[in-house]
Coordinates of C-alpha atoms and ligand atoms in Angstrom, one line a residue:
M1 CA -5.1 -20.8 35.1
S2 CA -1.9 -21.9 33.4
G3 CA 0.7 -19.4 32.4
A4 CA -0.1 -20.0 28.7
H5 CA -3.7 -19.1 29.4
W6 CA -2.7 -15.9 31.2
T7 CA -0.6 -14.9 28.2
A8 CA -3.2 -15.8 25.5
Y9 CA -6.5 -14.7 27.1
V10 CA -6.0 -12.1 29.8
V11 CA -5.8 -8.4 29.1
G12 CA -4.5 -6.5 32.2
K13 CA -6.0 -3.2 33.0
L14 CA -3.7 -0.6 34.6
S15 CA -5.4 1.5 37.3
E16 CA -7.4 4.4 35.8
W17 CA -7.5 6.6 39.0
T18 CA -3.8 7.4 38.9
E19 CA -2.8 11.0 38.0
E20 CA 0.5 11.0 36.2
D21 CA 0.0 14.5 34.9
S22 CA -1.4 16.1 38.1
K23 CA -0.1 19.4 39.2
C24 CA 0.6 17.9 42.6
K25 CA 4.1 16.4 42.6
A26 CA 3.2 13.8 45.3
R27 CA 0.3 12.5 43.2
V28 CA 2.6 12.2 40.1
T29 CA 5.2 10.3 42.2
N30 CA 2.6 8.0 43.6
S31 CA 1.0 7.4 40.2
S32 CA 4.4 6.4 38.8
R33 CA 5.0 4.0 41.7
I34 CA 1.6 2.4 41.2
Y35 CA 2.2 2.1 37.5
F36 CA 5.5 0.2 37.9
Q37 CA 4.1 -2.0 40.7
E38 CA 1.2 -3.0 38.3
L39 CA 3.6 -3.6 35.4
A40 CA 5.7 -5.8 37.7
W41 CA 2.6 -7.8 38.6
A42 CA 1.6 -8.2 34.9
T43 CA 5.1 -9.4 34.1
H44 CA 5.0 -11.8 37.0
L45 CA 1.7 -13.3 35.7
N46 CA 3.1 -13.4 32.2
I47 CA 0.2 -11.4 30.8
G48 CA 0.6 -10.4 27.1
V49 CA -1.2 -7.1 27.1
V50 CA -2.1 -4.2 29.5
T51 CA -4.4 -1.3 28.8
A52 CA -3.8 2.2 30.0
K53 CA -6.1 5.2 29.9
P54 CA -4.6 8.7 29.5
D55 CA -6.3 11.9 30.7
L56 CA -7.2 13.6 27.4
R57 CA -6.4 17.0 28.8
A58 CA -2.9 16.3 30.1
Y59 CA -0.8 13.2 29.1
L60 CA 2.8 14.0 28.6
N61 CA 3.9 12.3 31.8
F62 CA 1.6 9.4 30.9
A63 CA 3.4 9.1 27.5
R64 CA 6.8 9.2 29.3
L65 CA 5.7 6.4 31.6
M66 CA 4.5 4.3 28.6
S67 CA 7.8 4.8 26.9
Q68 CA 9.7 3.7 30.0
G69 CA 7.3 0.8 30.4
L70 CA 7.9 -0.3 26.8
N71 CA 11.6 -0.1 27.2
S72 CA 11.8 -1.9 30.5
T73 CA 9.6 -4.8 29.5
G74 CA 10.6 -7.3 26.8
A75 CA 7.4 -8.6 25.3
L76 CA 4.5 -6.8 27.1
H77 CA 2.1 -5.0 24.7
F78 CA 0.4 -1.8 25.8
W79 CA -2.9 -0.7 24.5
V80 CA -3.8 3.0 24.9
D81 CA -7.5 3.1 25.9
I82 CA -8.9 6.0 23.9
P83 CA -12.3 7.2 22.6
M84 CA -12.8 7.8 18.9
V85 CA -14.6 11.0 19.7
A86 CA -13.8 13.3 22.7
P87 CA -16.4 13.0 25.5
K88 CA -18.3 16.2 26.2
L89 CA -16.9 17.6 29.4
P90 CA -18.9 20.2 31.4
T91 CA -15.9 22.6 31.7
V92 CA -12.6 21.6 30.2
V93 CA -9.9 22.7 32.5
A94 CA -7.4 24.2 30.1
N95 CA -4.0 22.7 30.4
T96 CA -1.3 24.5 28.6
L97 CA 0.7 21.3 28.1
S98 CA -2.1 19.7 26.1
P99 CA -1.4 20.0 22.3
G100 CA -4.9 19.2 21.2
E101 CA -8.3 18.0 22.3
E102 CA -8.9 15.5 19.5
P103 CA -8.4 12.0 20.9
W104 CA -6.4 11.0 17.7
E105 CA -4.0 13.9 18.5
V106 CA -3.5 12.5 22.0
W107 CA -2.8 9.0 20.6
N108 CA -0.5 10.5 17.9
T109 CA 1.5 12.4 20.6
I110 CA 1.9 9.3 22.8
R111 CA 2.8 7.1 19.8
T112 CA 5.4 9.7 18.6
M113 CA 6.9 10.2 22.1
C114 CA 7.2 6.3 22.3
E115 CA 9.1 6.3 19.0
G116 CA 6.2 4.4 17.2
N117 CA 7.1 1.3 19.3
R118 CA 5.4 -1.7 17.7
R119 CA 4.2 -3.0 21.0
L120 CA 2.0 0.0 21.4
G121 CA -1.5 -0.3 20.1
V122 CA -5.0 1.3 20.5
L123 CA -8.0 0.1 22.4
L124 CA -10.5 2.3 20.5
R125 CA -13.8 3.2 22.1
M126 CA -16.5 3.7 19.4
P127 CA -19.1 6.4 20.1
D128 CA -22.9 6.0 20.1
K129 CA -23.1 8.1 16.9
L130 CA -20.5 8.0 14.2
P131 CA -18.3 11.0 13.5
K132 CA -17.4 12.2 10.0
E133 CA -16.0 9.7 7.6
D134 CA -12.5 11.4 7.6
I135 CA -12.2 10.8 11.3
I136 CA -13.1 7.1 10.9
Q137 CA -10.7 6.8 7.9
R138 CA -7.8 8.3 10.0
W139 CA -8.3 5.6 12.7
K140 CA -8.3 2.9 10.1
A141 CA -4.5 3.5 9.6
E142 CA -3.8 2.9 13.3
P143 CA -2.9 -0.3 15.1
I144 CA -6.4 -1.0 16.6
R145 CA -5.8 -4.1 18.7
G146 CA -9.1 -3.8 20.6
L147 CA -12.4 -2.2 19.6
V148 CA -15.0 -1.3 22.2
V149 CA -18.6 -1.0 20.9
P150 CA -21.2 0.6 23.3
T151 CA -24.6 -1.2 23.7
T152 CA -26.1 2.2 22.9
A153 CA -24.9 2.0 19.3
F154 CA -27.4 -0.9 18.8
T155 CA -31.1 -0.7 18.1
A156 CA -33.4 -3.6 18.7
S157 CA -35.2 -5.2 15.8
K158 CA -38.9 -6.3 16.1
D159 CA -37.8 -9.7 17.5
L160 CA -35.6 -7.8 20.0
I161 CA -32.3 -8.8 18.4
P162 CA -29.8 -6.0 18.7
K163 CA -28.5 -4.7 15.4
L164 CA -26.3 -1.9 14.1
S165 CA -27.2 0.6 11.4
K166 CA -25.7 0.0 7.9
E167 CA -23.2 2.9 8.3
Y168 CA -22.2 1.8 11.8
A169 CA -21.7 -1.8 10.6
K170 CA -19.6 -0.6 7.7
A171 CA -17.4 1.5 10.0
F172 CA -17.1 -1.4 12.5
L173 CA -16.0 -3.9 9.8
G174 CA -13.6 -1.3 8.3
L175 CA -11.8 -0.9 11.7
I176 CA -11.3 -4.6 12.7
T177 CA -9.1 -7.3 11.4
A178 CA -9.3 -11.1 12.1
D179 CA -7.4 -10.6 15.4
T180 CA -8.9 -7.4 16.8
R181 CA -10.5 -8.1 20.2
I182 CA -14.1 -6.9 20.4
I183 CA -15.5 -5.6 23.7
I184 CA -19.1 -4.6 24.4
S185 CA -19.5 -1.9 26.9
G186 CA -22.6 -0.4 28.7
S187 CA -25.7 -1.9 30.2
S188 CA -27.8 -4.7 28.7
I189 CA -31.5 -5.3 28.9
Y190 CA -31.0 -9.0 28.0
P191 CA -31.1 -11.7 30.6
N192 CA -28.0 -13.2 29.2
G193 CA -26.1 -10.0 29.5
H194 CA -23.9 -8.9 26.5
E195 CA -24.1 -12.2 24.6
P196 CA -26.8 -10.9 22.2
F197 CA -24.6 -8.0 21.2
L198 CA -21.6 -10.2 20.6
G199 CA -23.8 -12.6 18.7
A200 CA -25.0 -9.7 16.5
L201 CA -21.4 -8.7 15.7
R202 CA -20.4 -12.3 15.1
S203 CA -23.2 -12.7 12.5
L204 CA -22.2 -9.4 10.9
W205 CA -18.7 -10.7 10.4
Q206 CA -20.0 -14.1 9.2
S207 CA -22.4 -12.4 6.7
L208 CA -19.5 -10.9 4.8
P209 CA -19.3 -12.3 1.3
P210 CA -16.3 -14.5 0.7
P211 CA -13.4 -12.3 -0.6
T212 CA -12.9 -12.2 -4.4
E213 CA -9.9 -13.8 -5.9
D214 CA -7.9 -10.5 -6.2
V215 CA -8.6 -9.8 -2.5
T216 CA -7.6 -13.3 -1.4
V217 CA -4.3 -13.1 -3.3
G218 CA -3.5 -9.9 -1.5
I219 CA -4.3 -10.9 2.1
P220 CA -0.9 -12.4 3.0
Y221 CA 0.8 -9.3 1.4
R222 CA -1.1 -6.6 3.3
D223 CA 1.4 -4.0 4.6
F224 CA 4.3 -6.3 3.8
L225 CA 7.2 -4.4 2.4
Q226 CA 8.9 -6.0 -0.7
A227 CA 11.9 -4.7 -2.6
P228 CA 10.8 -4.0 -6.2
L229 CA 11.9 -6.4 -8.9
Q230 CA 15.1 -5.8 -10.8
P231 CA 14.0 -7.4 -14.1
L232 CA 17.2 -6.4 -16.0
M233 CA 19.8 -7.4 -13.4
D234 CA 17.9 -10.5 -12.2
N235 CA 16.1 -13.3 -13.9
L236 CA 12.5 -13.8 -12.7
Q237 CA 11.7 -17.2 -11.2
S238 CA 9.1 -19.5 -12.7
Q239 CA 6.9 -19.0 -9.7
T240 CA 6.9 -15.2 -10.2
Y241 CA 5.7 -15.7 -13.8
E242 CA 3.1 -18.2 -12.5
V243 CA 1.6 -15.5 -10.2
F244 CA 1.5 -12.9 -13.1
E245 CA -0.2 -15.4 -15.4
K246 CA -3.1 -15.9 -13.0
D247 CA -4.2 -12.3 -13.4
P248 CA -7.7 -12.4 -14.9
V249 CA -7.7 -8.8 -16.1
K250 CA -4.3 -7.9 -17.4
Y251 CA -4.2 -10.4 -20.3
S252 CA -7.8 -9.9 -21.3
Q253 CA -7.0 -6.1 -21.6
Y254 CA -3.9 -6.9 -23.7
Q255 CA -5.9 -9.3 -25.9
K256 CA -8.5 -6.5 -26.4
A257 CA -5.8 -4.0 -27.2
I258 CA -4.2 -6.2 -29.8
Y259 CA -7.6 -7.2 -31.3
T260 CA -8.6 -3.5 -31.5
A261 CA -5.3 -2.6 -33.3
L262 CA -5.7 -5.5 -35.7
T263 CA -9.3 -4.6 -36.6
T264 CA -8.8 -0.8 -36.9
K265 CA -5.3 0.4 -37.8
Y266 CA -4.5 -2.9 -39.6
K267 CA -7.9 -3.8 -40.8
D268 CA -6.8 -3.8 -44.5
E269 CA -3.6 -5.8 -44.0
K270 CA -3.6 -9.5 -44.9
S271 CA -0.9 -10.3 -42.3
V272 CA 0.6 -8.3 -39.5
C273 CA 4.0 -8.6 -37.8
V274 CA 3.7 -8.7 -34.0
V275 CA 6.8 -8.9 -31.8
V276 CA 6.4 -9.6 -28.1
V277 CA 9.4 -8.3 -26.2
G278 CA 10.0 -9.6 -22.7
A279 CA 7.8 -12.6 -23.4
G280 CA 8.4 -14.4 -20.1
R281 CA 6.8 -17.8 -20.3
G282 CA 4.5 -16.7 -23.2
P283 CA 1.2 -15.3 -21.9
L284 CA 1.3 -12.2 -24.2
V285 CA 2.1 -14.5 -27.1
R286 CA -1.1 -16.4 -26.4
C287 CA -3.0 -13.1 -26.1
A288 CA -1.7 -12.2 -29.6
L289 CA -2.7 -15.6 -31.0
R290 CA -6.2 -15.4 -29.5
A291 CA -6.6 -11.8 -30.8
S292 CA -5.5 -12.9 -34.3
Q293 CA -8.0 -15.8 -34.3
E294 CA -10.8 -13.4 -33.1
A295 CA -9.9 -10.8 -35.7
K296 CA -9.3 -13.5 -38.4
K297 CA -6.0 -12.0 -39.2
D298 CA -2.7 -13.8 -39.9
L299 CA 0.3 -12.9 -37.8
R300 CA 4.0 -13.2 -38.2
L301 CA 4.7 -13.5 -34.6
Y302 CA 8.0 -13.3 -32.7
A303 CA 8.8 -13.7 -29.0
V304 CA 11.9 -12.1 -27.6
E305 CA 13.2 -12.8 -24.1
K306 CA 16.5 -12.4 -22.3
N307 CA 15.9 -14.7 -19.3
P308 CA 17.7 -18.0 -20.3
N309 CA 15.4 -20.0 -18.0
A310 CA 12.2 -18.6 -19.4
I311 CA 13.5 -19.3 -22.9
V312 CA 13.4 -23.1 -22.1
T313 CA 9.6 -22.8 -21.5
L314 CA 9.2 -20.6 -24.6
R315 CA 11.1 -23.1 -26.8
N316 CA 9.0 -25.9 -25.5
A317 CA 5.8 -24.0 -26.3
E318 CA 7.2 -23.1 -29.7
K319 CA 7.5 -26.8 -30.5
E320 CA 4.6 -28.4 -28.7
E321 CA 1.9 -25.7 -28.6
W322 CA 2.5 -23.0 -31.2
K323 CA 3.9 -25.5 -33.9
G324 CA 5.7 -23.0 -36.1
R325 CA 3.3 -20.1 -35.6
V326 CA 5.8 -18.2 -33.3
K327 CA 9.5 -17.6 -33.6
V328 CA 11.3 -17.5 -30.3
I329 CA 14.5 -15.4 -29.9
Q330 CA 16.8 -15.3 -26.9
S331 CA 18.1 -11.8 -26.8
D332 CA 18.1 -8.5 -24.9
M333 CA 15.4 -6.5 -26.8
R334 CA 17.8 -3.6 -26.9
Q335 CA 20.4 -5.5 -28.9
W336 CA 18.2 -7.7 -31.1
E337 CA 18.5 -7.1 -34.8
P338 CA 15.3 -8.3 -36.4
D339 CA 15.0 -9.6 -40.0
E340 CA 11.6 -7.9 -40.2
K341 CA 10.4 -4.9 -38.3
A342 CA 7.2 -5.0 -36.2
D343 CA 3.8 -3.4 -37.0
I344 CA 3.0 -4.0 -33.3
L345 CA 5.5 -4.2 -30.5
V346 CA 3.9 -5.8 -27.5
S347 CA 5.5 -5.6 -24.0
E348 CA 4.6 -5.7 -20.3
L349 CA 7.6 -4.2 -18.5
L350 CA 5.7 -2.0 -16.1
G351 CA 6.4 -1.7 -12.4
S352 CA 4.1 -0.5 -9.7
F353 CA 5.2 3.1 -10.4
G354 CA 5.0 2.5 -14.2
D355 CA 8.6 3.3 -15.2
N356 CA 10.4 1.8 -12.1
E357 CA 11.3 -1.5 -13.8
L358 CA 12.9 0.5 -16.7
S359 CA 10.2 0.1 -19.3
P360 CA 11.2 3.4 -20.9
E361 CA 14.8 2.5 -21.3
C362 CA 14.0 -1.0 -22.6
L363 CA 11.4 0.2 -25.0
D364 CA 13.6 3.0 -26.3
G365 CA 16.3 0.4 -26.8
A366 CA 13.8 -1.9 -28.7
Q367 CA 12.0 0.7 -30.9
H368 CA 14.5 0.2 -33.7
S369 CA 12.5 -3.0 -34.2
I370 CA 9.3 -1.1 -35.0
K371 CA 8.3 0.1 -38.5
T372 CA 8.0 3.9 -38.8
S373 CA 4.3 3.4 -39.1
G374 CA 4.2 0.8 -36.3
I375 CA 2.8 1.0 -32.8
S376 CA 3.7 -0.1 -29.2
I377 CA 1.3 -1.7 -26.9
P378 CA 1.4 -0.1 -24.3
K379 CA 1.2 3.3 -25.9
D380 CA 2.1 5.2 -22.7
S381 CA 2.4 5.0 -19.0
T382 CA 1.8 7.7 -16.3
S383 CA 2.9 7.4 -12.7
Y384 CA 0.8 8.9 -9.8
L385 CA 1.7 9.9 -6.3
Q386 CA -0.5 10.3 -3.2
P387 CA 0.5 11.5 0.3
V388 CA -0.4 8.9 2.9
A389 CA -0.4 8.3 6.7
A390 CA 1.0 4.7 6.9
P391 CA 2.2 4.2 10.5
K392 CA 2.4 0.4 10.2
V393 CA 4.7 0.2 7.3
W394 CA 6.7 3.3 8.5
G395 CA 7.2 1.5 11.9
D396 CA 8.5 -1.6 10.1
L397 CA 11.0 0.6 8.2
Q398 CA 12.1 2.3 11.4
S399 CA 12.8 -1.0 13.0
Q400 CA 15.5 -1.6 10.4
H401 CA 17.5 1.3 11.9
T402 CA 19.1 2.3 8.6
I403 CA 18.9 5.3 6.4
K404 CA 18.7 3.0 3.4
A405 CA 15.4 1.7 4.6
F406 CA 13.8 5.1 4.3
E407 CA 15.5 5.9 0.9
T408 CA 14.1 2.8 -0.9
P409 CA 10.7 2.7 -2.6
Y410 CA 9.0 -0.5 -1.6
V411 CA 6.2 -2.5 -3.3
V412 CA 3.5 -2.9 -0.7
L413 CA -0.2 -3.6 -0.6
L414 CA -1.0 -0.7 1.7
H415 CA -3.8 -1.8 4.0
R416 CA -3.6 0.1 7.3
F417 CA -3.2 3.5 5.8
C418 CA -5.0 6.8 5.2
P419 CA -4.8 8.9 2.1
L420 CA -4.3 12.6 2.9
A421 CA -5.3 13.9 -0.6
Q422 CA -6.1 12.4 -4.0
S423 CA -3.3 11.1 -6.2
E424 CA -1.7 13.4 -8.7
A425 CA 0.1 12.7 -12.0
C426 CA 3.8 12.4 -11.9
F427 CA 5.9 11.2 -14.9
K428 CA 4.6 10.2 -18.4
F429 CA 6.4 8.1 -21.0
V430 CA 5.1 7.6 -24.6
H431 CA 6.1 4.7 -26.9
P432 CA 7.5 4.8 -29.5
N433 CA 9.5 7.8 -28.2
H434 CA 10.1 10.2 -31.0
E435 CA 12.0 12.7 -28.9
K436 CA 15.5 13.7 -29.9
P437 CA 17.7 13.2 -28.0
L438 CA 16.0 10.4 -26.0
D439 CA 15.9 11.6 -22.4
N440 CA 14.2 9.6 -19.7
T441 CA 15.2 11.8 -16.8
R442 CA 12.3 13.7 -15.3
E443 CA 11.5 16.1 -12.5
K444 CA 8.2 17.2 -11.1
L445 CA 6.9 19.5 -8.3
I446 CA 3.6 18.1 -7.2
R447 CA 1.1 20.1 -5.2
F448 CA -1.6 18.0 -3.6
Q449 CA -5.1 19.2 -2.5
P450 CA -5.3 20.6 1.0
A451 CA -5.6 18.1 3.8
K452 CA -9.2 17.6 5.0
I453 CA -8.1 16.6 8.5
D454 CA -5.1 16.9 10.8
S455 CA -2.8 13.9 10.1
I456 CA 0.7 12.6 9.8
L457 CA 2.5 12.2 6.5
H458 CA 4.7 9.0 6.4
G459 CA 5.4 9.0 2.7
F460 CA 3.8 8.7 -0.8
A461 CA 1.9 5.9 -2.3
G462 CA 2.8 5.4 -6.0
Y463 CA 0.6 4.0 -8.8
F464 CA 0.5 3.8 -12.6
E465 CA -2.0 4.1 -15.4
S466 CA -1.2 2.9 -18.9
T467 CA -3.0 3.2 -22.2
L468 CA -2.5 -0.1 -24.0
Y469 CA -4.2 1.0 -27.2
E470 CA -6.9 3.7 -27.8
E471 CA -9.5 3.2 -25.1
V472 CA -8.0 0.1 -23.6
N473 CA -6.2 0.8 -20.4
I474 CA -4.8 -0.9 -17.3
S475 CA -4.5 1.0 -14.0
I476 CA -3.7 0.5 -10.3
R477 CA -4.5 4.1 -9.5
P478 CA -7.4 4.0 -6.9
K479 CA -9.7 6.3 -9.0
T480 CA -9.4 4.3 -12.2
F481 CA -8.3 0.9 -10.8
S482 CA -8.8 -2.1 -13.2
K483 CA -11.1 -4.1 -11.0
G484 CA -9.9 -7.6 -10.3
M485 CA -6.3 -7.0 -11.5
F486 CA -3.7 -8.2 -9.0
S487 CA -0.4 -8.2 -10.8
W488 CA 0.7 -5.0 -9.1
F489 CA 0.6 -3.6 -5.6
P490 CA 1.3 0.1 -5.0
I491 CA 4.8 1.4 -4.4
F492 CA 5.7 3.4 -1.2
F493 CA 8.2 6.3 -1.1
P494 CA 8.9 6.7 2.6
L495 CA 10.0 9.8 4.5
C496 CA 12.8 9.6 7.1
I497 CA 10.8 11.7 9.5
P498 CA 6.9 11.7 9.6
L499 CA 5.5 15.2 9.2
K500 CA 2.5 16.6 11.0
I501 CA 0.0 18.0 8.5
N502 CA -2.8 20.2 9.7
K503 CA -6.2 20.5 8.2
G504 CA -6.2 22.8 5.2
Q505 CA -2.4 22.6 4.7
T506 CA -1.1 21.7 1.2
V507 CA 1.6 19.1 0.8
E508 CA 4.1 19.9 -1.9
M509 CA 6.8 17.4 -2.9
K510 CA 9.5 17.3 -5.5
I511 CA 10.6 14.1 -7.2
W512 CA 13.4 13.4 -9.7
R513 CA 14.0 10.4 -12.0
R514 CA 17.8 10.4 -12.6
N515 CA 20.2 8.2 -14.5
D516 CA 23.7 7.5 -15.5
E517 CA 25.1 5.0 -18.0
S518 CA 24.6 2.0 -15.6
K519 CA 21.5 2.8 -13.5
V520 CA 18.3 4.8 -12.9
W521 CA 17.1 6.1 -9.5
Y522 CA 14.6 8.4 -7.8
E523 CA 15.2 11.2 -5.4
W524 CA 12.4 12.9 -3.5
C525 CA 11.7 15.4 -0.7
V526 CA 8.9 17.4 0.8
I527 CA 8.9 21.2 0.2
K528 CA 5.7 22.2 2.0
P529 CA 4.4 22.5 4.7
S530 CA 7.9 21.8 6.0
L531 CA 11.1 20.9 4.2
T532 CA 12.8 17.5 4.4
P533 CA 16.3 16.5 3.1
I534 CA 16.5 14.9 -0.3
H535 CA 15.9 11.2 0.0
N536 CA 18.3 8.8 -1.9
S537 CA 20.5 11.7 -3.0
N538 CA 22.6 10.5 -6.0
G539 CA 21.0 7.0 -5.7
R540 CA 23.1 6.3 -2.6
S541 CA 20.6 3.9 -1.1
Y542 CA 18.6 2.5 -4.0
H543 CA 18.9 2.3 -7.8
I544 CA 17.6 0.1 -10.6
G545 CA 20.5 -1.4 -12.7
L546 CA 20.5 -1.0 -16.5
R547 CA 22.6 -4.1 -17.0
Ligands
SAM1 C1 7.1 -8.3 -16.1 S1 7.7 -9.7 -17.0 C2 6.4 -10.0 -18.1 C3 6.5 -11.3 -18.7 C4 5.4 -11.8 -19.5 N1 5.2 -10.9 -20.7 C5 4.1 -11.9 -18.7 O1 3.2 -11.1 -18.9 O2 4.0 -12.8 -17.9 C6 8.9 -8.9 -18.0 C7 9.8 -9.8 -18.8 O3 10.6 -9.0 -19.6 C8 11.9 -9.6 -19.6 N2 12.8 -8.5 -20.0 C9 13.1 -7.4 -19.2 N3 14.0 -6.6 -19.8 C10 14.3 -7.2 -21.0 C11 15.2 -6.9 -22.0 N4 15.9 -5.8 -22.0 N5 15.2 -7.7 -23.1 C12 14.5 -8.9 -23.1 N6 13.6 -9.3 -22.1 C13 13.5 -8.4 -21.1 C14 12.1 -10.2 -18.2 O4 13.0 -11.2 -18.2 C15 10.7 -10.7 -18.0 O5 10.5 -12.0 -18.5

């Protein structure tokens, strides 16, 4: 075989009979010697991956060897060979060093001791019978590089073709990605060995319906960390607008909200003044025009935008498409002095966490353009937070080796993650804002529901819900998600140090939204079950500019 084939196709298996954690020192020494001899052989052959199987009762020396192996080899990947469910042993010899009997605990200890090295993955052995959903869900967050399915998990159909139960198939599909290696273990009654089992799994994968548009759009962004937009400081690019404009749900909801307002609150008006602030390349202007046509209501329509590049597109549409039905104004909405005040002020300035792109500050600054009786679409926005285990994205942050990385909220389509409790409401903003004085600072102590399972807290996923008008909403919160909408991915507030959360424990966190004359920022920390330092104190690592 060529070197390239050894690297691409061969998975090395380190000896399983070694006893790194034996009480006998000679055996420990011998095991370590064998381990390094085998690693040297794997490196010599240029193998890409080796698997190693820990003793579930004692594995601290094993973890130390893995750490040393990871640090002494440049590119070799290590897969920890571990069962999803602990095998039933006749008598478990108690070992005082062992922190837990759950295989996930073993994996978590090894991973933590190896500093979450990204070359460390899991070769997960599925059981004959599935455990509780929580246990499967927790594994879904982990870097499963190989999945072993026992032949005993299959039943044979009438025509003797092996098949998995519906639940088992669902769990299997939830644990794999396109590059997970699948291994069949156990005896086979078929003359052609394991091929019928592999064939059954292949057809299962192929029988999946093609992904919907919103899923397809998200695939390249899964677990990919992005710095949130700075819509005030930066000017969005044409391509960014183009992505927004493809959303099939957002604009239909806006159109519905404008239509509902025109046909209820403004049903007796002959003509209504609508101002779109932050018009971009004009999709909300088109929503307003379609709603007016549908409601058979005349509009006096204005489009305000501060991005000088987007204005070029708007001016072109003003001339070629809207033909005098829309007046385009280049201005910051906070400074614009209108000739006529709005009945309806329409905007879409929401970030993944609702207020994180400064929609409250912009809309407060623009509300002098609304009549006293006028309304804002959206009417309000509420952010939500949810504690999550997200080892993949946390590992990516760790590899940046900076405090700043852990003190920045990132936009990320969380894929390999596990929620530890349901999301809870955080900050709410209402528009127009009749508070006096206007104050967009906030603070909130959030207590989440007790954890259902032992896990690790890597940070908090953030979402928003927004009422556009009356019953018309948009949401990226999992429970109320606007199906098919893809304009926003969640936000992730990381923690510098992952925290162990035990089953039944309650996570309590505190978050502040703070500001000064030039910027807005968040600070956050965990209060319970253990205290962390305040992240992003005084906005030292991350802020959103007001200018
Ligand atoms: C998220 S984009 C939405 C654009 C468009 N409405 C859409 O749905 O595609 C927000 C827009 O608001 C503009 N914007 C943000 N702050 C603004 C301000 N203070 N004054 C005017 N425009 C602003 C940005 O330049 C950007 O075009």
